[in-house]
Tab-separated table of C-alpha atoms in Angstrom:
chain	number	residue	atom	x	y	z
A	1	UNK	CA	-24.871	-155.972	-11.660
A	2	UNK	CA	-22.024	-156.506	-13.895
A	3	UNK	CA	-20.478	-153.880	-15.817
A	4	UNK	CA	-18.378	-153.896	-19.085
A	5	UNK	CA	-15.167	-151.756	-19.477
A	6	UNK	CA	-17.068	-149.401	-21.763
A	7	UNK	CA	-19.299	-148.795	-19.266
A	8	UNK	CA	-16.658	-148.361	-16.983
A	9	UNK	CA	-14.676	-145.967	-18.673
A	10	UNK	CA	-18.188	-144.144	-19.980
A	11	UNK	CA	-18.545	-144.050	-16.328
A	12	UNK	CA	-15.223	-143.000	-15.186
A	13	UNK	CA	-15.378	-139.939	-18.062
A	14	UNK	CA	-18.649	-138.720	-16.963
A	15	UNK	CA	-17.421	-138.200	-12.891
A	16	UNK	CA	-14.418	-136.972	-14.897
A	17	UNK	CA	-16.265	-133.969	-16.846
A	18	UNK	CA	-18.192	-133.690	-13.453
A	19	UNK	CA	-15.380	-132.909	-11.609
A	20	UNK	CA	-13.818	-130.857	-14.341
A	21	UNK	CA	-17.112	-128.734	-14.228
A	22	UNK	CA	-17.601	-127.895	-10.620
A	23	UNK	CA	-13.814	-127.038	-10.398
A	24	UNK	CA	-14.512	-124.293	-13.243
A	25	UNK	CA	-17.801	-123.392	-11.499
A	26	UNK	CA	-15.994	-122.773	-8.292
A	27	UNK	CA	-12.936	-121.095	-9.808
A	28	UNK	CA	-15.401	-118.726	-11.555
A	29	UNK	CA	-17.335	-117.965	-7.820
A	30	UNK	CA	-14.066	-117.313	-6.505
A	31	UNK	CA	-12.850	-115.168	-9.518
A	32	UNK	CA	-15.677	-113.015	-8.679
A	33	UNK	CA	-14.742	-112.542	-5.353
A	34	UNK	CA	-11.513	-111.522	-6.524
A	35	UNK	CA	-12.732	-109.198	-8.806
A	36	UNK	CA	-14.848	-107.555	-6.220
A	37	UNK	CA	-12.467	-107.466	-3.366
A	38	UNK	CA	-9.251	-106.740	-4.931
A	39	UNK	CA	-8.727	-103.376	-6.997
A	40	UNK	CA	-9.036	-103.651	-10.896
A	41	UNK	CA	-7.447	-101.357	-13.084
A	42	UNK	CA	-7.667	-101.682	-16.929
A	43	UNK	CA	-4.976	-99.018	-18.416
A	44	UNK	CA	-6.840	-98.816	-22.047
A	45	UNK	CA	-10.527	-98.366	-22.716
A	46	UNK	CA	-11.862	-96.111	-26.030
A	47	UNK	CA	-14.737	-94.856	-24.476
A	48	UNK	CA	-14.283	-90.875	-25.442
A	49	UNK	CA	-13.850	-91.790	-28.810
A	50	UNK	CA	-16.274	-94.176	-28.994
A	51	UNK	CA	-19.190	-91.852	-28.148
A	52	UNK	CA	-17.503	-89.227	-30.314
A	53	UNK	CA	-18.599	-91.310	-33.063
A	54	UNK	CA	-21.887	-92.834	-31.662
A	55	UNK	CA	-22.814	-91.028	-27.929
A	56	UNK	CA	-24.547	-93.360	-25.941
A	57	UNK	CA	-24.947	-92.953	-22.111
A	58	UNK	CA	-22.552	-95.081	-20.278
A	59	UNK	CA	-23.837	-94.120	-17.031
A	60	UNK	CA	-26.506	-96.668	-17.755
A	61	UNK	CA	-26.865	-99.925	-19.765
A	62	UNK	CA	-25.856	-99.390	-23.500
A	63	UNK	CA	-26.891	-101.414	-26.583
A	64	UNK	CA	-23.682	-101.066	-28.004
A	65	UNK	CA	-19.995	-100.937	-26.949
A	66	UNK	CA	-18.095	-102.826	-24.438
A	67	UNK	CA	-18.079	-100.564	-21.130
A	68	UNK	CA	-20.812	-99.238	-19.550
A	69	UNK	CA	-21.520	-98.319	-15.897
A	70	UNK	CA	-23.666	-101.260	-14.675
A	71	UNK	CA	-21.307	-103.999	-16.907
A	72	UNK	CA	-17.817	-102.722	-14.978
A	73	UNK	CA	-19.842	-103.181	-11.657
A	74	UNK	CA	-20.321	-106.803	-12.824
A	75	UNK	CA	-16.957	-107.315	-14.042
A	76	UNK	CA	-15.512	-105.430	-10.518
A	77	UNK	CA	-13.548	-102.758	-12.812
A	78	UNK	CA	-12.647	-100.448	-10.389
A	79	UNK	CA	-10.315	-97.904	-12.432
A	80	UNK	CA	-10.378	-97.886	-16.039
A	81	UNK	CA	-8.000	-95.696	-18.070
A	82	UNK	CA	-9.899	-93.651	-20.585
A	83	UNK	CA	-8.016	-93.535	-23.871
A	84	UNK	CA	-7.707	-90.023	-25.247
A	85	UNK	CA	-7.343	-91.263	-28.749
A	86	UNK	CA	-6.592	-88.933	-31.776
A	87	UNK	CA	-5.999	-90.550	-35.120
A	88	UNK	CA	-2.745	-90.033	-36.521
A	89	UNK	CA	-4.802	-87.899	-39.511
A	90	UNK	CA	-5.325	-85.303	-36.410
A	91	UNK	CA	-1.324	-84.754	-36.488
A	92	UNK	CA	-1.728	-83.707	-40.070
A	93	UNK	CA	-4.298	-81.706	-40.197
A	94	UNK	CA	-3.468	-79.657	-36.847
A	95	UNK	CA	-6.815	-80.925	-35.189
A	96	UNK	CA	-5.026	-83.426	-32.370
A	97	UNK	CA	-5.040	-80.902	-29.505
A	98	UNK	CA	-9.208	-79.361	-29.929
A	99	UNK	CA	-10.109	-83.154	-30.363
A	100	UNK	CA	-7.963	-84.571	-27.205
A	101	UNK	CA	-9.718	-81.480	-24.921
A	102	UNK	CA	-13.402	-82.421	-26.290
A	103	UNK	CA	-12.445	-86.073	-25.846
A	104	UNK	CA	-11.417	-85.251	-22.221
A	105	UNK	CA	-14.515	-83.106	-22.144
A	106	UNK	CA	-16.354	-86.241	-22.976
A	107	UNK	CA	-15.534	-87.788	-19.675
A	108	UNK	CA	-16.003	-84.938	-17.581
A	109	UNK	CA	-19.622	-85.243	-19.321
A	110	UNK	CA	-20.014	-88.571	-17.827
A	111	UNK	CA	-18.921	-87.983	-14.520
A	112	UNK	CA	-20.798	-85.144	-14.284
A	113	UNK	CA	-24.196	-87.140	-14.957
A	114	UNK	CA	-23.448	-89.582	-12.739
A	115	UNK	CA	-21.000	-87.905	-9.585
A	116	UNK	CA	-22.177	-90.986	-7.724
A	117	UNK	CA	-20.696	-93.458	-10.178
A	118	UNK	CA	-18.082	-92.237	-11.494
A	119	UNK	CA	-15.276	-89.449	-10.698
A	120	UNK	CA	-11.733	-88.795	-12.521
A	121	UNK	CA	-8.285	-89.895	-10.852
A	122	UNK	CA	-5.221	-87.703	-11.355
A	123	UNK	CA	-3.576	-89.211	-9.265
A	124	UNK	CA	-3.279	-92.878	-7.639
A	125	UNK	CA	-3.998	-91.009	-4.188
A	126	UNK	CA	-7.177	-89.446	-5.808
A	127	UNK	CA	-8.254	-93.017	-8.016
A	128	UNK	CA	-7.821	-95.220	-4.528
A	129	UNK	CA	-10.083	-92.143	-2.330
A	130	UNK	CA	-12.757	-92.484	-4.893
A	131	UNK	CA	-12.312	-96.451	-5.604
A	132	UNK	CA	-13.056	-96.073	-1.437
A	133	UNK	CA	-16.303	-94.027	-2.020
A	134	UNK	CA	-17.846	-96.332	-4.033
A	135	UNK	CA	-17.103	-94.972	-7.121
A	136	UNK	CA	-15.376	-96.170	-10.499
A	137	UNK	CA	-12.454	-93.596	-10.722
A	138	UNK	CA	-11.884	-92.919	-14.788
A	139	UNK	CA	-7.765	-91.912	-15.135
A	140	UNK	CA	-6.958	-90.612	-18.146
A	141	UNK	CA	-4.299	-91.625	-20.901
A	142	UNK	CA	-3.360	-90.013	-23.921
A	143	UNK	CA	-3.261	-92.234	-27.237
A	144	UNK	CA	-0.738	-90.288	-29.192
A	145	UNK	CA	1.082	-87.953	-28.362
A	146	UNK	CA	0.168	-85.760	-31.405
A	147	UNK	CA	-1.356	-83.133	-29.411
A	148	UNK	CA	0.999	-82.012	-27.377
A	149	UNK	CA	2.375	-80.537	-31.564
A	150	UNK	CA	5.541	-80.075	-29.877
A	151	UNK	CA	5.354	-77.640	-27.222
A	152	UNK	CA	5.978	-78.165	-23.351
A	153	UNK	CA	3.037	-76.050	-22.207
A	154	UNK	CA	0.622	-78.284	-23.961
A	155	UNK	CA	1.787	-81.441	-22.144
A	156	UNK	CA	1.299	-79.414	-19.002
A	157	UNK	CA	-2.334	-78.340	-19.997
A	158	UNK	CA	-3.249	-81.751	-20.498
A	159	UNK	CA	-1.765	-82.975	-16.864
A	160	UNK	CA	-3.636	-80.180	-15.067
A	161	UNK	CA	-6.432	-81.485	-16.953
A	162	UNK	CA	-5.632	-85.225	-15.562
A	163	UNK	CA	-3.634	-86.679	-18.220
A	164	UNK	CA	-2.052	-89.452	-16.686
A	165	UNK	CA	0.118	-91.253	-19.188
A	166	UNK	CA	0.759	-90.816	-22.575
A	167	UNK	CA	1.340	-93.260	-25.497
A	168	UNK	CA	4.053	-91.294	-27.807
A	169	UNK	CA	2.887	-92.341	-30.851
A	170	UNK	CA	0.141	-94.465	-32.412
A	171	UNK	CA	-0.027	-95.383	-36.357
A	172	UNK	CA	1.868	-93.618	-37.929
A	173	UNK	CA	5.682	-92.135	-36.939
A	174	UNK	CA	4.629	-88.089	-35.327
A	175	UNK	CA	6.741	-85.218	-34.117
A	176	UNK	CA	7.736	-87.445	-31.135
A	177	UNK	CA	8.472	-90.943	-32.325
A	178	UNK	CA	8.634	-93.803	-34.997
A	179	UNK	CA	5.285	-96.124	-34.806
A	180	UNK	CA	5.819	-100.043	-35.303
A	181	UNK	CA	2.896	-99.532	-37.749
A	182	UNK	CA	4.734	-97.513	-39.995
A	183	UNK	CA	7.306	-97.931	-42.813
A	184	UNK	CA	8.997	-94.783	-42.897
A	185	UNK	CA	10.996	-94.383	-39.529
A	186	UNK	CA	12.019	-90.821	-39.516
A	187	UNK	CA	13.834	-90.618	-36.399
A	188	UNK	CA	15.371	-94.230	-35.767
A	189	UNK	CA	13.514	-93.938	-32.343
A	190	UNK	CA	12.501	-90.916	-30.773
A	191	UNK	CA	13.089	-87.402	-32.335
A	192	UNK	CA	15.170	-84.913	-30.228
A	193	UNK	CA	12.117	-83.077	-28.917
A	194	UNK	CA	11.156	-86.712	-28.142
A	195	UNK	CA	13.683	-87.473	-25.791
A	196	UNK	CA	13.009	-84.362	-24.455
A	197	UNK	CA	9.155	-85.023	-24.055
A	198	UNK	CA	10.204	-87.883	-21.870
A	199	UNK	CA	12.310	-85.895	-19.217
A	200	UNK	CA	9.653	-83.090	-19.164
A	201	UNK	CA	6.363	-86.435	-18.657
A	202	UNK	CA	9.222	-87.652	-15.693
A	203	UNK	CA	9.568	-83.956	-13.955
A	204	UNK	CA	5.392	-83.461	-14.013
A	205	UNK	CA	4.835	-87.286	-13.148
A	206	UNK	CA	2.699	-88.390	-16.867
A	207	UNK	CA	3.490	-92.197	-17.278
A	208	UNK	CA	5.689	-92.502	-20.323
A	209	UNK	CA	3.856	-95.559	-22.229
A	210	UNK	CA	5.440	-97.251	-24.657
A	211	UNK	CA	2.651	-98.770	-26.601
A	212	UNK	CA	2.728	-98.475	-30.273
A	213	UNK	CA	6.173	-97.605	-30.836
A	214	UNK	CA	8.957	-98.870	-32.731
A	215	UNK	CA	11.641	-101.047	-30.748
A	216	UNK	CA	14.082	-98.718	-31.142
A	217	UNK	CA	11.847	-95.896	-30.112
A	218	UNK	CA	10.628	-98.336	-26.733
A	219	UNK	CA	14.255	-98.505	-26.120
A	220	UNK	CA	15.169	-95.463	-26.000
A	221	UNK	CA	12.255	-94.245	-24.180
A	222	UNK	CA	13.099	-97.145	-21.014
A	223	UNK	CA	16.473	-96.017	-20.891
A	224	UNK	CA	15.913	-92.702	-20.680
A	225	UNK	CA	12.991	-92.521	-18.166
A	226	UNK	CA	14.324	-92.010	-14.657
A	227	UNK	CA	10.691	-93.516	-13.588
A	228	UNK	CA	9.026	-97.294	-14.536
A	229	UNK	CA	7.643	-97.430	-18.141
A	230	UNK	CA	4.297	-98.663	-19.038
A	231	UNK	CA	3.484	-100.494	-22.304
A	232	UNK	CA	-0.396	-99.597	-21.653
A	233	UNK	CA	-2.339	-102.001	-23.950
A	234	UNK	CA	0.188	-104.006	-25.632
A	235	UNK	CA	0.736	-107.881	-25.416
A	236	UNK	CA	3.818	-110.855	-26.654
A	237	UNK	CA	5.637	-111.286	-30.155
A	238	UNK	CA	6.605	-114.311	-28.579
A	239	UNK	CA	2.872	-115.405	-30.567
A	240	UNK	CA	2.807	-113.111	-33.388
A	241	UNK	CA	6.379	-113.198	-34.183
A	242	UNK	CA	6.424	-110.419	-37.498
A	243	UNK	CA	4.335	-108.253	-35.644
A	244	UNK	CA	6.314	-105.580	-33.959
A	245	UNK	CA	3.191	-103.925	-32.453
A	246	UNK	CA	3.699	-106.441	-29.239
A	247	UNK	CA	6.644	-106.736	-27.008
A	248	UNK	CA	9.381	-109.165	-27.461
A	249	UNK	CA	10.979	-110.895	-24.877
A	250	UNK	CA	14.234	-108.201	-25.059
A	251	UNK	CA	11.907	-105.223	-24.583
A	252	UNK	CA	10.112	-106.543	-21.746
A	253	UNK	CA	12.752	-107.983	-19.827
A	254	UNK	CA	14.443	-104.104	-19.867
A	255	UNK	CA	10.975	-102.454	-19.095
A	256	UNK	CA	10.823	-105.245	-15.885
A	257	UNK	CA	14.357	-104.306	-14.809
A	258	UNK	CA	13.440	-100.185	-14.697
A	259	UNK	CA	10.926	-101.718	-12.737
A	260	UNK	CA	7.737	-101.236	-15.629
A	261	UNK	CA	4.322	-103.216	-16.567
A	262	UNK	CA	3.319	-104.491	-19.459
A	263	UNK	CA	-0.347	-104.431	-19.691
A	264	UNK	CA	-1.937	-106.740	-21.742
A	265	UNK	CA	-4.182	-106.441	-25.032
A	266	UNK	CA	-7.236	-108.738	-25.300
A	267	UNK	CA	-7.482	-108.322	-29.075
A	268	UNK	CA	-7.243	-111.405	-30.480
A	269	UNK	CA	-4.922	-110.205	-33.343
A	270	UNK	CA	-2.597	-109.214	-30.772
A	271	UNK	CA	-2.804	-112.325	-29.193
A	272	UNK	CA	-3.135	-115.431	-31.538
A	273	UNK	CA	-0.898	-115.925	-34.797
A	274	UNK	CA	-4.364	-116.947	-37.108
A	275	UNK	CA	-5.767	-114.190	-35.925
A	276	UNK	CA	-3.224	-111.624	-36.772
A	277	UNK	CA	-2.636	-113.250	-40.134
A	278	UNK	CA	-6.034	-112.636	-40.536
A	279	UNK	CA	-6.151	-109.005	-39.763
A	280	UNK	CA	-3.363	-108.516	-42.312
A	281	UNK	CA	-5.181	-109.885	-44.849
A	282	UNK	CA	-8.360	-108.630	-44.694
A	283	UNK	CA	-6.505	-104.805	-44.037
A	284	UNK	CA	-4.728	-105.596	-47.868
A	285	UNK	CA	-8.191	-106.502	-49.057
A	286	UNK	CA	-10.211	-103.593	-47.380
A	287	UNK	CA	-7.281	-101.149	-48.333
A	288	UNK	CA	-7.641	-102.137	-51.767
A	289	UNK	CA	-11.125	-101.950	-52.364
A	290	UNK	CA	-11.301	-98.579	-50.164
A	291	UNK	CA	-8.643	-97.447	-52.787
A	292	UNK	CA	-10.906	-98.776	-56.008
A	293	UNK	CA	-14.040	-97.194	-55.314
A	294	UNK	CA	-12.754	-93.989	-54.000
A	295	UNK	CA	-14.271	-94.738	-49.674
A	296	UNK	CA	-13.077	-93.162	-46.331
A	297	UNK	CA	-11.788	-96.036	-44.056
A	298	UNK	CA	-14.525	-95.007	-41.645
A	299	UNK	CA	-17.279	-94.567	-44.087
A	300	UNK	CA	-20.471	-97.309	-43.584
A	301	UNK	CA	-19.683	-98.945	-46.905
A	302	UNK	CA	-16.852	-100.397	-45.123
A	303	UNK	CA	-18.177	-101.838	-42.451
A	304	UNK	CA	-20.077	-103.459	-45.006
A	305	UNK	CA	-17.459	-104.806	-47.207
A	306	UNK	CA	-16.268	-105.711	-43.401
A	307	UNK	CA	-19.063	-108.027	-42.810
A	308	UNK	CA	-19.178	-109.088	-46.326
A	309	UNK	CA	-15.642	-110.437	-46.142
A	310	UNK	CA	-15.989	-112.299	-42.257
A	311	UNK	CA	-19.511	-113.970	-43.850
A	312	UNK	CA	-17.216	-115.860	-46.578
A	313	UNK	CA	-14.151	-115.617	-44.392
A	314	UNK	CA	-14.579	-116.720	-40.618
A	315	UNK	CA	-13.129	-115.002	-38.046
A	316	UNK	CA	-10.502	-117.010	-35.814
A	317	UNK	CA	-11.060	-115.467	-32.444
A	318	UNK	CA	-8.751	-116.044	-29.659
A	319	UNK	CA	-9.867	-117.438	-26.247
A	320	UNK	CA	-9.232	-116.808	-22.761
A	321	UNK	CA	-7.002	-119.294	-22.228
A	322	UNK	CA	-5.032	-118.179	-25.448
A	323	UNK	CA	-4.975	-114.335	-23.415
A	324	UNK	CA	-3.348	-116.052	-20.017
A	325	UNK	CA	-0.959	-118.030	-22.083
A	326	UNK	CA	0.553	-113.969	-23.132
A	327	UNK	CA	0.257	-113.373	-18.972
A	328	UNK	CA	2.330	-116.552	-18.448
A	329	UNK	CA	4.931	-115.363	-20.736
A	330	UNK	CA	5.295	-112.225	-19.147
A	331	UNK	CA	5.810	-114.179	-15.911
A	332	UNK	CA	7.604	-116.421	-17.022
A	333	UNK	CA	10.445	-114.150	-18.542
A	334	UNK	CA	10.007	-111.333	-16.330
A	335	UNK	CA	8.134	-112.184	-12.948
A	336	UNK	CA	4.573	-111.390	-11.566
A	337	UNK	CA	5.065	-107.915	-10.948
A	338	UNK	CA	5.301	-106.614	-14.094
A	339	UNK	CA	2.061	-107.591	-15.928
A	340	UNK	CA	-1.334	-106.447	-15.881
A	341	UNK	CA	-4.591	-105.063	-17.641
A	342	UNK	CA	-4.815	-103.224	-20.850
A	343	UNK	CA	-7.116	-104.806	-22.812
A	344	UNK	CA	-8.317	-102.069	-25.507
A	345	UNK	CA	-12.227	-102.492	-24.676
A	346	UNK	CA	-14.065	-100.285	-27.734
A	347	UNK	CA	-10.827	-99.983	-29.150
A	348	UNK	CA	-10.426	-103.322	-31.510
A	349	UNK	CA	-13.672	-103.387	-33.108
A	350	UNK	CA	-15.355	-107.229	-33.060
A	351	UNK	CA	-11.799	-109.088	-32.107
A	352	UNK	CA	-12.168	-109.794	-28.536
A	353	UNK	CA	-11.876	-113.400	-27.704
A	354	UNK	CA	-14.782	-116.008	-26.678
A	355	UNK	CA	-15.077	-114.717	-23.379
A	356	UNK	CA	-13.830	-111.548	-22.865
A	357	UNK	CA	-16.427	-109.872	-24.882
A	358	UNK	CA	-16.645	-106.607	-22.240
A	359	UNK	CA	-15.997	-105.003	-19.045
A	360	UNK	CA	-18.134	-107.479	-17.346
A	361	UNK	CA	-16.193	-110.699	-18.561
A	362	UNK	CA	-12.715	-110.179	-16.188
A	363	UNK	CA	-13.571	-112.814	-13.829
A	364	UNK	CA	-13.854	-115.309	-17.070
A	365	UNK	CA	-9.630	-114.780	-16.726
A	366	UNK	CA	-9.284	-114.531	-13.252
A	367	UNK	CA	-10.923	-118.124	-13.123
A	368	UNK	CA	-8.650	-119.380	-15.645
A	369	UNK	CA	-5.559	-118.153	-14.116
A	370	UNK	CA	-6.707	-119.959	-10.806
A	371	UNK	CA	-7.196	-122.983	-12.989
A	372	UNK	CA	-3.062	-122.585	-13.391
A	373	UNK	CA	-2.449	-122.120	-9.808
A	374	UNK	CA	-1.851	-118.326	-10.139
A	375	UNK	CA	-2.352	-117.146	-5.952
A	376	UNK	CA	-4.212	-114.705	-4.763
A	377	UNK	CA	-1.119	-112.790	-3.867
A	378	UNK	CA	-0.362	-113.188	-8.073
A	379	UNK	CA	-3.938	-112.297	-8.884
A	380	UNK	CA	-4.049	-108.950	-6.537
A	381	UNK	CA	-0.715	-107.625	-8.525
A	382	UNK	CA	-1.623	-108.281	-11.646
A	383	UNK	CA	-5.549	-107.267	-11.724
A	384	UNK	CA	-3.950	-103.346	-10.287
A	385	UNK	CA	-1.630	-103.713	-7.661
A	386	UNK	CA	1.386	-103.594	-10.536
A	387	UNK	CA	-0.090	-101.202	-12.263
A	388	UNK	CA	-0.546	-98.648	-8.980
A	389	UNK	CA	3.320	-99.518	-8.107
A	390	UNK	CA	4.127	-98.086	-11.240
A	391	UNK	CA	2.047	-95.034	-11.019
A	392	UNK	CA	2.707	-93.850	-7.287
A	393	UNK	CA	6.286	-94.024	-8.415
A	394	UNK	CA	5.847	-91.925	-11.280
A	395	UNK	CA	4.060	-89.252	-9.467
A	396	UNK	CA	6.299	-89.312	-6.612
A	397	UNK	CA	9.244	-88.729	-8.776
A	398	UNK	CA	7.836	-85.452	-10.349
A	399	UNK	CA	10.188	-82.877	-9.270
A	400	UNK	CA	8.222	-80.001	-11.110
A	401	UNK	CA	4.408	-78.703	-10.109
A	402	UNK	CA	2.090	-78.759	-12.323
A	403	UNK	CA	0.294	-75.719	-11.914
């Protein structure tokens, strides 16, 4: 039988896509026996404050949310960073250090229901015991530094509670630092008691995290930390160039050569240009109307006007392959062991890209990075092993006890 070139090619393109197809099928296999075998760690997860708002039981499937206990077994998340989140509002109105200890409360909670499942990691020594007991070991990290409200004994309450990093600032410029989010810049980096935080983190071994700031601020903070930095859930300006909430390439080149990670955000305003323009605009919009009629940012009616606006204005999510592209820049400019997890699970509301809806989706980028010839050797540093370099040489460089 005689075939004509259309059939040919037809032909040819169909054992094409075949190919194509079983090579993703058996990247994915293998991406899940990555995830499983090799240690995970995710540095920023809003679990404490997302069952502030809405308490669900994480110990066990959950309708909502992104992490739950049987979805990280799935996903092979070994040691997720609970975010201890207070709003910059909390800074204002005094309430940032009750709200950090009931957040950190909140995780105790958990562990406590489940001691089989779960247990809390001060300490890499203490995460990697547990991780070898079966257990998901939760570390803590502090988003904001608002409630330590300038005093030296409340940063080392929180690390004989198990704080293990802290992010100085978050939305708006505190006590400690100027905030990429926010106009006013009242110290033109980090305030004097700033720069003093960071030498006191250093002597009781709390990850300085850089997340959030202003450039200056991130500066500052790398060159004065006599331990590796960690930008904890942040990802490149290389893709959203006017937003100063990601790295550029300057920044992350001098948190690589103090020997620092960048962990990377999955939120796909961080990490597409359409989507970020997006965010912008619809924050003008929402701003405005929460302005006109008088509503709290938080309040239901605007998560309707929310839904209202995506129904007439689509959404441009990112994908995964959009999320390695940020890992390849990191790379790229700064080598394989200084990149990692942070990917803000329950912490960017419905902007995670196709694929990396929750903590069971990781192998979804593992299998894509082994689609660019990342090795196993790459894959093991950046799914934890960069992250846990970082961290034991924090903690060994405490010079002060925490008790």
């Amino acid at each position: 039988m005689r075939f004509s070139l259309t059939q040919c090619a037809l032909a040819g393109g169909f054992i094409l896509a075949t190919s194509v197809s079983a090579l993703a099928a058996d990247n994915l296999q293998r991406a899940r026996e990555l995830t499983a075998n090799y240690l995970l760690v995710d540095t920023h997860i809003d679990v404490p404050y997302r069952l502030h708002d809405h308490w669900e039981d994480v110990t066990q499937a959950t309708e909502k949310g992104e992490f739950d206990y049987p979805r990280a077994v799935a996903g092979g998340l070994n040691l997720p960073f609970m975010s201890i989140y207070t709003p910059p509002s909390a800074e204002l109105d005094g309430s940032a250090y009750n709200l950090a200890n009931n957040l950190i409360d909140q995780v105790e909670a958990i562990v406590a229901r489940a001691p089989d499942k779960f247990g809390i990691a001060a300490t890499p020594a203490e995460a990697e015991q547990q991780v070898a007991a079966g257990k998901i070991a939760m570390a803590l990290g502090m988003e904001n530094g608002a409630p330590i409200a300038g005093d030296l004994d409340k940063l080392r309450h929180f690390r004989k509670r198990g704080v293990s990093y802290i992010t100085l600032a978050h939305g708006l410029s505190n006590h400690i630092s100027d905030s990429s989010y926010d106009d006013i810049r009242f110290w033109n980096g980090l305030s004097p008691f700033g720069a003093e935080l960071v030498q006191a983190m250093n002597r009781l071994g709390v990850m300085v995290d850089i997340s959030h700031l202003s450039d200056a601020a991130a500066a500052q903070a790398i060159a004065l930390s006599t331990v590796p930095v960690i930008a904890s859930h942040s990802s490149m300006r290389k893709f959203t160039p006017d937003f100063e909430r990601n790295l550029d390439d300057k920044l992350t080149k001098a948190l690589a050569e103090r020997d620092g990670v960048v962990l990377i955000n999955f939120g796909s305003s961080f990490i597409t240009r359409e989507a970020n323009a997006y965010f912008k605009t619809y924050g003008e919009a929402a701003d405005a109307y929460a302005e006109r009629y008088g509503v709290d940012e938080h309040a239901s009616e605007m998560e309707a006007f929310e839904a209202d606006y995506r129904s007439k204005q689509a959404f441009p999510f990112a994908t995964v392959s959009d999320v390695a592209d940020h890992i390849d820049h990191v790379v790229k400019i700064a080598g394989i062991d200084h990149v990692g997890l942070g990917s803000d699970f329950d912490g960017v509301g419905d902007s995670l890209p196709v694929g990396l809806k929750d903590v069971s989706t990781y192998p979804n980028l593992v299998a894509e990075l082994l689609d660019r010839r990342y090795s196993e050797a790459d894959i093991e540093k950046l799914l934890g092993g960069n992250l846990m370099r970082v961290w034991e040489a924090v903690v060994a460089g405490a010079t002060a006890p925490v008790n």
